[in-house]
Amino acid sequence: MTTAPLLVLCALGPEVWALRGGDWRGPVGGPPVLVRTGVGRRRAAHTVRRLLGSAPGGYGAVVVAGFGAAVAPGMAPGDVIVANGVRDAEGHLFAIDSGPDLTRALKVRGLTVHTGVHHTADHVVRGLERRALHLQGALAVDMEAAAVLATLKELRPALPAAVLRVVVDTPERELFRPGTLPAGVRAWRTLRATVPALVAWYQESRPADPQPDTIHHPTPSTLPQEAS
């Protein structure tokens, strides 16, 4: 049984803040490590490289979590979109095995969840471009997840990973339209509410026989650790 902590990556400070205040009781490996990567693929990849190279005991799994935009119609602010794959701007698709288990853990806790492909873009996607991404099979768009998964594939291919986005804006109501603030508050509360599901997913998905260099002895604490 692994004693390594869960690494949770967010692009923005408010995302870290939302998750930090969640119910992290009982996580395997002690308090999770919450990290703000900054926005964009370059920053995300750099952060993952730095963390994997500097952590003396490693991590037991990686979660990319935060706010995102839905590209499929019929979704509402506060819905959760769990990735079963992430595609980058060049068309590479990174498959994720965690989708069904994490979706189930979130639904058990009463959250509205959709599962599908996320697209990692290099810019804010609006209007017709969203429709085009949906026609290509995507449900959500972000700016970091593919870079995280590409770096993990290169450096730690066996490390379990999960990606989720809480919807802030939708094709029917984009960020620049009135109502964004209420939608943001709803999404922030939902992101915090995902924490028990993340704990449960990590409990179930952790490797049974970790490699020696992935063992970590956490500092005694009941709160998430944080790095940025």
PDB file of C-alpha atoms in Angstrom:
ATOM      1  CA  MET A   1       0.000   0.000   0.000  1.00  0.00           C
ATOM      2  CA  THR A   2       1.430   3.335  -1.039  1.00  0.00           C
ATOM      3  CA  THR A   3       2.108   6.042   1.530  1.00  0.00           C
ATOM      4  CA  ALA A   4       2.760   8.708  -1.102  1.00  0.00           C
ATOM      5  CA  PRO A   5       0.449  11.731  -1.157  1.00  0.00           C
ATOM      6  CA  LEU A   6      -1.927  12.736  -3.911  1.00  0.00           C
ATOM      7  CA  LEU A   7      -0.693  15.599  -6.103  1.00  0.00           C
ATOM      8  CA  VAL A   8      -3.443  17.997  -7.194  1.00  0.00           C
ATOM      9  CA  LEU A   9      -2.648  20.525  -9.920  1.00  0.00           C
ATOM     10  CA  CYS A  10      -4.664  23.685 -10.589  1.00  0.00           C
ATOM     11  CA  ALA A  11      -3.962  26.542 -12.961  1.00  0.00           C
ATOM     12  CA  LEU A  12      -5.385  29.286 -10.754  1.00  0.00           C
ATOM     13  CA  GLY A  13      -5.214  30.369  -7.134  1.00  0.00           C
ATOM     14  CA  PRO A  14      -9.008  30.368  -6.614  1.00  0.00           C
ATOM     15  CA  GLU A  15      -9.092  26.729  -7.721  1.00  0.00           C
ATOM     16  CA  VAL A  16      -6.472  25.823  -5.108  1.00  0.00           C
ATOM     17  CA  TRP A  17      -8.415  27.836  -2.541  1.00  0.00           C
ATOM     18  CA  ALA A  18     -11.642  25.988  -3.320  1.00  0.00           C
ATOM     19  CA  LEU A  19     -10.006  22.572  -3.060  1.00  0.00           C
ATOM     20  CA  ARG A  20      -7.971  23.442   0.015  1.00  0.00           C
ATOM     21  CA  GLY A  21     -11.164  24.052   1.976  1.00  0.00           C
ATOM     22  CA  GLY A  22     -12.723  20.713   1.059  1.00  0.00           C
ATOM     23  CA  ASP A  23     -13.137  17.658   3.248  1.00  0.00           C
ATOM     24  CA  TRP A  24      -9.803  15.877   2.925  1.00  0.00           C
ATOM     25  CA  ARG A  25     -10.304  13.587   5.923  1.00  0.00           C
ATOM     26  CA  GLY A  26      -8.801  10.157   5.554  1.00  0.00           C
ATOM     27  CA  PRO A  27      -6.646  10.528   2.428  1.00  0.00           C
ATOM     28  CA  VAL A  28      -4.150   7.781   1.693  1.00  0.00           C
ATOM     29  CA  GLY A  29      -0.593   9.045   2.080  1.00  0.00           C
ATOM     30  CA  GLY A  30      -1.569  11.950   4.306  1.00  0.00           C
ATOM     31  CA  PRO A  31      -2.591  15.460   3.211  1.00  0.00           C
ATOM     32  CA  PRO A  32      -2.520  16.028  -0.556  1.00  0.00           C
ATOM     33  CA  VAL A  33      -0.104  18.440  -2.150  1.00  0.00           C
ATOM     34  CA  LEU A  34      -1.988  21.280  -3.880  1.00  0.00           C
ATOM     35  CA  VAL A  35      -0.055  23.169  -6.535  1.00  0.00           C
ATOM     36  CA  ARG A  36      -0.878  26.181  -8.684  1.00  0.00           C
ATOM     37  CA  THR A  37       0.770  25.674 -12.068  1.00  0.00           C
ATOM     38  CA  GLY A  38      -0.228  28.908 -13.773  1.00  0.00           C
ATOM     39  CA  VAL A  39      -2.178  29.102 -17.014  1.00  0.00           C
ATOM     40  CA  GLY A  40      -1.090  27.347 -20.192  1.00  0.00           C
ATOM     41  CA  ARG A  41       0.696  24.246 -21.374  1.00  0.00           C
ATOM     42  CA  ARG A  42       4.230  25.562 -20.962  1.00  0.00           C
ATOM     43  CA  ARG A  43       3.749  26.520 -17.319  1.00  0.00           C
ATOM     44  CA  ALA A  44       1.939  23.283 -16.524  1.00  0.00           C
ATOM     45  CA  ALA A  45       4.645  21.096 -18.054  1.00  0.00           C
ATOM     46  CA  HIS A  46       7.414  23.046 -16.322  1.00  0.00           C
ATOM     47  CA  THR A  47       5.679  22.698 -12.957  1.00  0.00           C
ATOM     48  CA  VAL A  48       5.215  18.952 -13.313  1.00  0.00           C
ATOM     49  CA  ARG A  49       8.852  18.458 -14.272  1.00  0.00           C
ATOM     50  CA  ARG A  50       9.983  20.492 -11.275  1.00  0.00           C
ATOM     51  CA  LEU A  51       7.722  18.633  -8.854  1.00  0.00           C
ATOM     52  CA  LEU A  52       8.613  15.156 -10.060  1.00  0.00           C
ATOM     53  CA  GLY A  53      12.279  16.021  -9.941  1.00  0.00           C
ATOM     54  CA  SER A  54      12.286  17.596  -6.493  1.00  0.00           C
ATOM     55  CA  ALA A  55       9.887  15.476  -4.410  1.00  0.00           C
ATOM     56  CA  PRO A  56      12.041  13.080  -2.340  1.00  0.00           C
ATOM     57  CA  GLY A  57       9.272  10.529  -1.905  1.00  0.00           C
ATOM     58  CA  GLY A  58       7.228  11.043  -5.056  1.00  0.00           C
ATOM     59  CA  TYR A  59       3.462  11.037  -5.416  1.00  0.00           C
ATOM     60  CA  GLY A  60       0.912   8.264  -5.539  1.00  0.00           C
ATOM     61  CA  ALA A  61      -1.317   9.803  -8.228  1.00  0.00           C
ATOM     62  CA  VAL A  62      -1.928  13.103 -10.000  1.00  0.00           C
ATOM     63  CA  VAL A  63      -5.201  14.985 -10.406  1.00  0.00           C
ATOM     64  CA  VAL A  64      -5.685  17.979 -12.691  1.00  0.00           C
ATOM     65  CA  ALA A  65      -8.703  19.870 -11.384  1.00  0.00           C
ATOM     66  CA  GLY A  66     -10.273  23.276 -11.760  1.00  0.00           C
ATOM     67  CA  PHE A  67     -12.722  25.338 -13.736  1.00  0.00           C
ATOM     68  CA  GLY A  68     -13.342  24.851 -17.422  1.00  0.00           C
ATOM     69  CA  ALA A  69     -15.585  25.633 -20.340  1.00  0.00           C
ATOM     70  CA  ALA A  70     -18.137  23.231 -21.760  1.00  0.00           C
ATOM     71  CA  VAL A  71     -18.155  22.905 -25.536  1.00  0.00           C
ATOM     72  CA  ALA A  72     -21.193  20.617 -25.630  1.00  0.00           C
ATOM     73  CA  PRO A  73     -24.690  22.114 -25.419  1.00  0.00           C
ATOM     74  CA  GLY A  74     -27.068  21.339 -22.585  1.00  0.00           C
ATOM     75  CA  MET A  75     -24.589  21.637 -19.727  1.00  0.00           C
ATOM     76  CA  ALA A  76     -24.959  24.014 -16.787  1.00  0.00           C
ATOM     77  CA  PRO A  77     -22.509  25.938 -14.597  1.00  0.00           C
ATOM     78  CA  GLY A  78     -21.563  23.669 -11.723  1.00  0.00           C
ATOM     79  CA  ASP A  79     -21.684  20.456 -13.753  1.00  0.00           C
ATOM     80  CA  VAL A  80     -18.545  18.341 -13.525  1.00  0.00           C
ATOM     81  CA  ILE A  81     -16.862  17.007 -16.661  1.00  0.00           C
ATOM     82  CA  VAL A  82     -14.507  14.082 -16.027  1.00  0.00           C
ATOM     83  CA  ALA A  83     -12.017  13.186 -18.727  1.00  0.00           C
ATOM     84  CA  ASN A  84     -11.676   9.728 -20.194  1.00  0.00           C
ATOM     85  CA  GLY A  85      -9.146  11.209 -22.601  1.00  0.00           C
ATOM     86  CA  VAL A  86      -7.445  14.535 -23.266  1.00  0.00           C
ATOM     87  CA  ARG A  87      -6.552  15.782 -26.749  1.00  0.00           C
ATOM     88  CA  ASP A  88      -4.015  18.517 -27.401  1.00  0.00           C
ATOM     89  CA  ALA A  89      -3.993  21.205 -30.083  1.00  0.00           C
ATOM     90  CA  GLU A  90      -1.852  18.991 -32.332  1.00  0.00           C
ATOM     91  CA  GLY A  91      -4.366  16.154 -32.227  1.00  0.00           C
ATOM     92  CA  HIS A  92      -2.571  13.786 -29.832  1.00  0.00           C
ATOM     93  CA  LEU A  93      -4.995  11.929 -27.575  1.00  0.00           C
ATOM     94  CA  PHE A  94      -3.971  10.857 -24.074  1.00  0.00           C
ATOM     95  CA  ALA A  95      -6.255   8.111 -22.759  1.00  0.00           C
ATOM     96  CA  ILE A  96      -7.219   8.146 -19.078  1.00  0.00           C
ATOM     97  CA  ASP A  97      -8.372   5.023 -17.241  1.00  0.00           C
ATOM     98  CA  SER A  98      -9.701   6.883 -14.193  1.00  0.00           C
ATOM     99  CA  GLY A  99     -12.823   8.297 -15.847  1.00  0.00           C
ATOM    100  CA  PRO A 100     -15.425   5.658 -14.867  1.00  0.00           C
ATOM    101  CA  ASP A 101     -14.260   5.275 -11.249  1.00  0.00           C
ATOM    102  CA  LEU A 102     -14.017   9.016 -10.596  1.00  0.00           C
ATOM    103  CA  THR A 103     -17.373   9.626 -12.288  1.00  0.00           C
ATOM    104  CA  ARG A 104     -18.987   7.032 -10.061  1.00  0.00           C
ATOM    105  CA  ALA A 105     -17.443   8.542  -6.911  1.00  0.00           C
ATOM    106  CA  LEU A 106     -18.721  12.008  -7.849  1.00  0.00           C
ATOM    107  CA  LYS A 107     -22.240  10.817  -8.704  1.00  0.00           C
ATOM    108  CA  VAL A 108     -22.528   8.944  -5.416  1.00  0.00           C
ATOM    109  CA  ARG A 109     -22.013  12.314  -3.732  1.00  0.00           C
ATOM    110  CA  GLY A 110     -24.866  13.908  -5.613  1.00  0.00           C
ATOM    111  CA  LEU A 111     -22.951  15.851  -8.259  1.00  0.00           C
ATOM    112  CA  THR A 112     -24.030  16.164 -11.895  1.00  0.00           C
ATOM    113  CA  VAL A 113     -21.262  14.532 -13.920  1.00  0.00           C
ATOM    114  CA  HIS A 114     -20.486  14.058 -17.611  1.00  0.00           C
ATOM    115  CA  THR A 115     -17.628  11.891 -18.896  1.00  0.00           C
ATOM    116  CA  GLY A 116     -15.808  12.444 -22.168  1.00  0.00           C
ATOM    117  CA  VAL A 117     -12.849  13.918 -23.996  1.00  0.00           C
ATOM    118  CA  HIS A 118     -11.290  17.200 -22.905  1.00  0.00           C
ATOM    119  CA  HIS A 119      -9.477  19.412 -25.400  1.00  0.00           C
ATOM    120  CA  THR A 120      -6.436  21.414 -24.281  1.00  0.00           C
ATOM    121  CA  ALA A 121      -6.224  24.647 -26.255  1.00  0.00           C
ATOM    122  CA  ASP A 122      -3.577  27.359 -26.423  1.00  0.00           C
ATOM    123  CA  HIS A 123      -6.136  30.166 -26.135  1.00  0.00           C
ATOM    124  CA  VAL A 124      -9.618  30.938 -24.856  1.00  0.00           C
ATOM    125  CA  VAL A 125     -12.118  29.139 -27.095  1.00  0.00           C
ATOM    126  CA  ARG A 126     -15.362  30.858 -28.026  1.00  0.00           C
ATOM    127  CA  GLY A 127     -18.261  30.740 -30.449  1.00  0.00           C
ATOM    128  CA  LEU A 128     -17.937  28.627 -33.559  1.00  0.00           C
ATOM    129  CA  GLU A 129     -14.641  27.155 -32.406  1.00  0.00           C
ATOM    130  CA  ARG A 130     -16.449  25.556 -29.469  1.00  0.00           C
ATOM    131  CA  ARG A 131     -18.965  24.002 -31.820  1.00  0.00           C
ATOM    132  CA  ALA A 132     -16.142  22.656 -33.980  1.00  0.00           C
ATOM    133  CA  LEU A 133     -14.464  21.044 -30.957  1.00  0.00           C
ATOM    134  CA  HIS A 134     -17.736  19.445 -29.905  1.00  0.00           C
ATOM    135  CA  LEU A 135     -18.225  18.048 -33.418  1.00  0.00           C
ATOM    136  CA  GLN A 136     -14.753  16.512 -33.026  1.00  0.00           C
ATOM    137  CA  GLY A 137     -15.941  14.706 -29.891  1.00  0.00           C
ATOM    138  CA  ALA A 138     -14.901  17.017 -27.038  1.00  0.00           C
ATOM    139  CA  LEU A 139     -17.054  17.924 -24.040  1.00  0.00           C
ATOM    140  CA  ALA A 140     -14.784  20.454 -22.319  1.00  0.00           C
ATOM    141  CA  VAL A 141     -11.831  22.695 -23.029  1.00  0.00           C
ATOM    142  CA  ASP A 142      -8.920  23.727 -20.814  1.00  0.00           C
ATOM    143  CA  MET A 143      -5.365  25.007 -21.275  1.00  0.00           C
ATOM    144  CA  GLU A 144      -3.192  22.677 -19.155  1.00  0.00           C
ATOM    145  CA  ALA A 145      -4.276  19.033 -18.891  1.00  0.00           C
ATOM    146  CA  ALA A 146      -2.665  17.657 -22.055  1.00  0.00           C
ATOM    147  CA  ALA A 147       0.709  19.123 -21.072  1.00  0.00           C
ATOM    148  CA  VAL A 148       0.488  17.481 -17.652  1.00  0.00           C
ATOM    149  CA  LEU A 149      -0.377  14.104 -19.153  1.00  0.00           C
ATOM    150  CA  ALA A 150       2.343  14.357 -21.808  1.00  0.00           C
ATOM    151  CA  THR A 151       4.931  15.061 -19.119  1.00  0.00           C
ATOM    152  CA  LEU A 152       3.683  12.216 -16.946  1.00  0.00           C
ATOM    153  CA  LYS A 153       3.815   9.864 -19.927  1.00  0.00           C
ATOM    154  CA  GLU A 154       7.449  10.817 -20.425  1.00  0.00           C
ATOM    155  CA  LEU A 155       8.593  10.773 -16.793  1.00  0.00           C
ATOM    156  CA  ARG A 156       6.137   8.597 -14.792  1.00  0.00           C
ATOM    157  CA  PRO A 157       3.967   6.595 -17.209  1.00  0.00           C
ATOM    158  CA  ALA A 158       2.676   4.249 -14.493  1.00  0.00           C
ATOM    159  CA  LEU A 159       1.411   7.034 -12.225  1.00  0.00           C
ATOM    160  CA  PRO A 160      -2.413   7.056 -11.988  1.00  0.00           C
ATOM    161  CA  ALA A 161      -3.934  10.306 -13.251  1.00  0.00           C
ATOM    162  CA  ALA A 162      -7.350  11.933 -13.352  1.00  0.00           C
ATOM    163  CA  VAL A 163      -8.691  15.128 -14.901  1.00  0.00           C
ATOM    164  CA  LEU A 164     -11.873  16.979 -14.016  1.00  0.00           C
ATOM    165  CA  ARG A 165     -13.274  20.403 -14.820  1.00  0.00           C
ATOM    166  CA  VAL A 166     -16.197  22.145 -13.204  1.00  0.00           C
ATOM    167  CA  VAL A 167     -18.191  24.086 -15.786  1.00  0.00           C
ATOM    168  CA  VAL A 168     -18.144  27.874 -15.439  1.00  0.00           C
ATOM    169  CA  ASP A 169     -19.356  28.842 -18.885  1.00  0.00           C
ATOM    170  CA  THR A 170     -21.212  27.029 -21.635  1.00  0.00           C
ATOM    171  CA  PRO A 171     -21.843  27.520 -25.365  1.00  0.00           C
ATOM    172  CA  GLU A 172     -25.148  29.156 -24.452  1.00  0.00           C
ATOM    173  CA  ARG A 173     -23.599  31.453 -21.825  1.00  0.00           C
ATOM    174  CA  GLU A 174     -19.966  32.343 -22.422  1.00  0.00           C
ATOM    175  CA  LEU A 175     -17.649  34.084 -19.970  1.00  0.00           C
ATOM    176  CA  PHE A 176     -18.097  37.596 -21.324  1.00  0.00           C
ATOM    177  CA  ARG A 177     -21.892  37.500 -20.892  1.00  0.00           C
ATOM    178  CA  PRO A 178     -23.926  38.644 -17.846  1.00  0.00           C
ATOM    179  CA  GLY A 179     -24.338  36.003 -15.165  1.00  0.00           C
ATOM    180  CA  THR A 180     -20.714  34.912 -15.093  1.00  0.00           C
ATOM    181  CA  LEU A 181     -20.273  35.838 -11.419  1.00  0.00           C
ATOM    182  CA  PRO A 182     -23.158  33.642 -10.133  1.00  0.00           C
ATOM    183  CA  ALA A 183     -21.950  30.843 -12.381  1.00  0.00           C
ATOM    184  CA  GLY A 184     -18.448  31.243 -10.970  1.00  0.00           C
ATOM    185  CA  VAL A 185     -19.688  31.012  -7.392  1.00  0.00           C
ATOM    186  CA  ARG A 186     -21.654  27.874  -8.235  1.00  0.00           C
ATOM    187  CA  ALA A 187     -18.610  26.319  -9.893  1.00  0.00           C
ATOM    188  CA  TRP A 188     -16.360  27.247  -6.953  1.00  0.00           C
ATOM    189  CA  ARG A 189     -18.689  25.526  -4.493  1.00  0.00           C
ATOM    190  CA  THR A 190     -18.928  22.454  -6.708  1.00  0.00           C
ATOM    191  CA  LEU A 191     -15.164  22.209  -7.051  1.00  0.00           C
ATOM    192  CA  ARG A 192     -14.850  22.176  -3.264  1.00  0.00           C
ATOM    193  CA  ALA A 193     -17.562  19.497  -3.099  1.00  0.00           C
ATOM    194  CA  THR A 194     -15.518  17.194  -5.367  1.00  0.00           C
ATOM    195  CA  VAL A 195     -12.872  16.662  -2.679  1.00  0.00           C
ATOM    196  CA  PRO A 196     -14.413  13.603  -0.933  1.00  0.00           C
ATOM    197  CA  ALA A 197     -14.757  11.926  -4.329  1.00  0.00           C
ATOM    198  CA  LEU A 198     -11.094  12.598  -5.082  1.00  0.00           C
ATOM    199  CA  VAL A 199     -10.156  11.041  -1.742  1.00  0.00           C
ATOM    200  CA  ALA A 200     -12.319   7.997  -2.482  1.00  0.00           C
ATOM    201  CA  TRP A 201     -10.906   7.634  -6.008  1.00  0.00           C
ATOM    202  CA  TYR A 202      -7.333   7.766  -4.727  1.00  0.00           C
ATOM    203  CA  GLN A 203      -8.155   5.229  -2.028  1.00  0.00           C
ATOM    204  CA  GLU A 204      -9.372   2.810  -4.701  1.00  0.00           C
ATOM    205  CA  SER A 205      -6.832   3.507  -7.438  1.00  0.00           C
ATOM    206  CA  ARG A 206      -3.556   3.586  -5.513  1.00  0.00           C
ATOM    207  CA  PRO A 207      -0.881   1.097  -6.586  1.00  0.00           C
ATOM    208  CA  ALA A 208      -0.745  -1.949  -4.338  1.00  0.00           C
ATOM    209  CA  ASP A 209       3.039  -2.385  -4.621  1.00  0.00           C
ATOM    210  CA  PRO A 210       4.744   0.985  -5.149  1.00  0.00           C
ATOM    211  CA  GLN A 211       8.335   1.236  -6.254  1.00  0.00           C
ATOM    212  CA  PRO A 212      10.791   2.118  -3.458  1.00  0.00           C
ATOM    213  CA  ASP A 213      11.398   5.625  -4.823  1.00  0.00           C
ATOM    214  CA  THR A 214       7.688   6.488  -4.548  1.00  0.00           C
ATOM    215  CA  ILE A 215       7.421   6.048  -0.793  1.00  0.00           C
ATOM    216  CA  HIS A 216       6.802   9.275   1.069  1.00  0.00           C
ATOM    217  CA  HIS A 217       6.511  10.018   4.764  1.00  0.00           C
ATOM    218  CA  PRO A 218       4.202  13.008   5.099  1.00  0.00           C
ATOM    219  CA  THR A 219       4.540  15.654   7.757  1.00  0.00           C
ATOM    220  CA  PRO A 220       1.850  15.383  10.431  1.00  0.00           C
ATOM    221  CA  SER A 221      -1.032  17.612   9.403  1.00  0.00           C
ATOM    222  CA  THR A 222      -4.772  17.544   8.867  1.00  0.00           C
ATOM    223  CA  LEU A 223      -4.692  20.188   6.091  1.00  0.00           C
ATOM    224  CA  PRO A 224      -3.525  19.883   2.496  1.00  0.00           C
ATOM    225  CA  GLN A 225       0.061  20.815   1.836  1.00  0.00           C
ATOM    226  CA  GLU A 226       0.523  23.548  -0.724  1.00  0.00           C
ATOM    227  CA  ALA A 227       3.268  24.483  -3.147  1.00  0.00           C
ATOM    228  CA  SER A 228       3.374  27.022  -5.931  1.00  0.00           C
TER     229      SER A 228
END
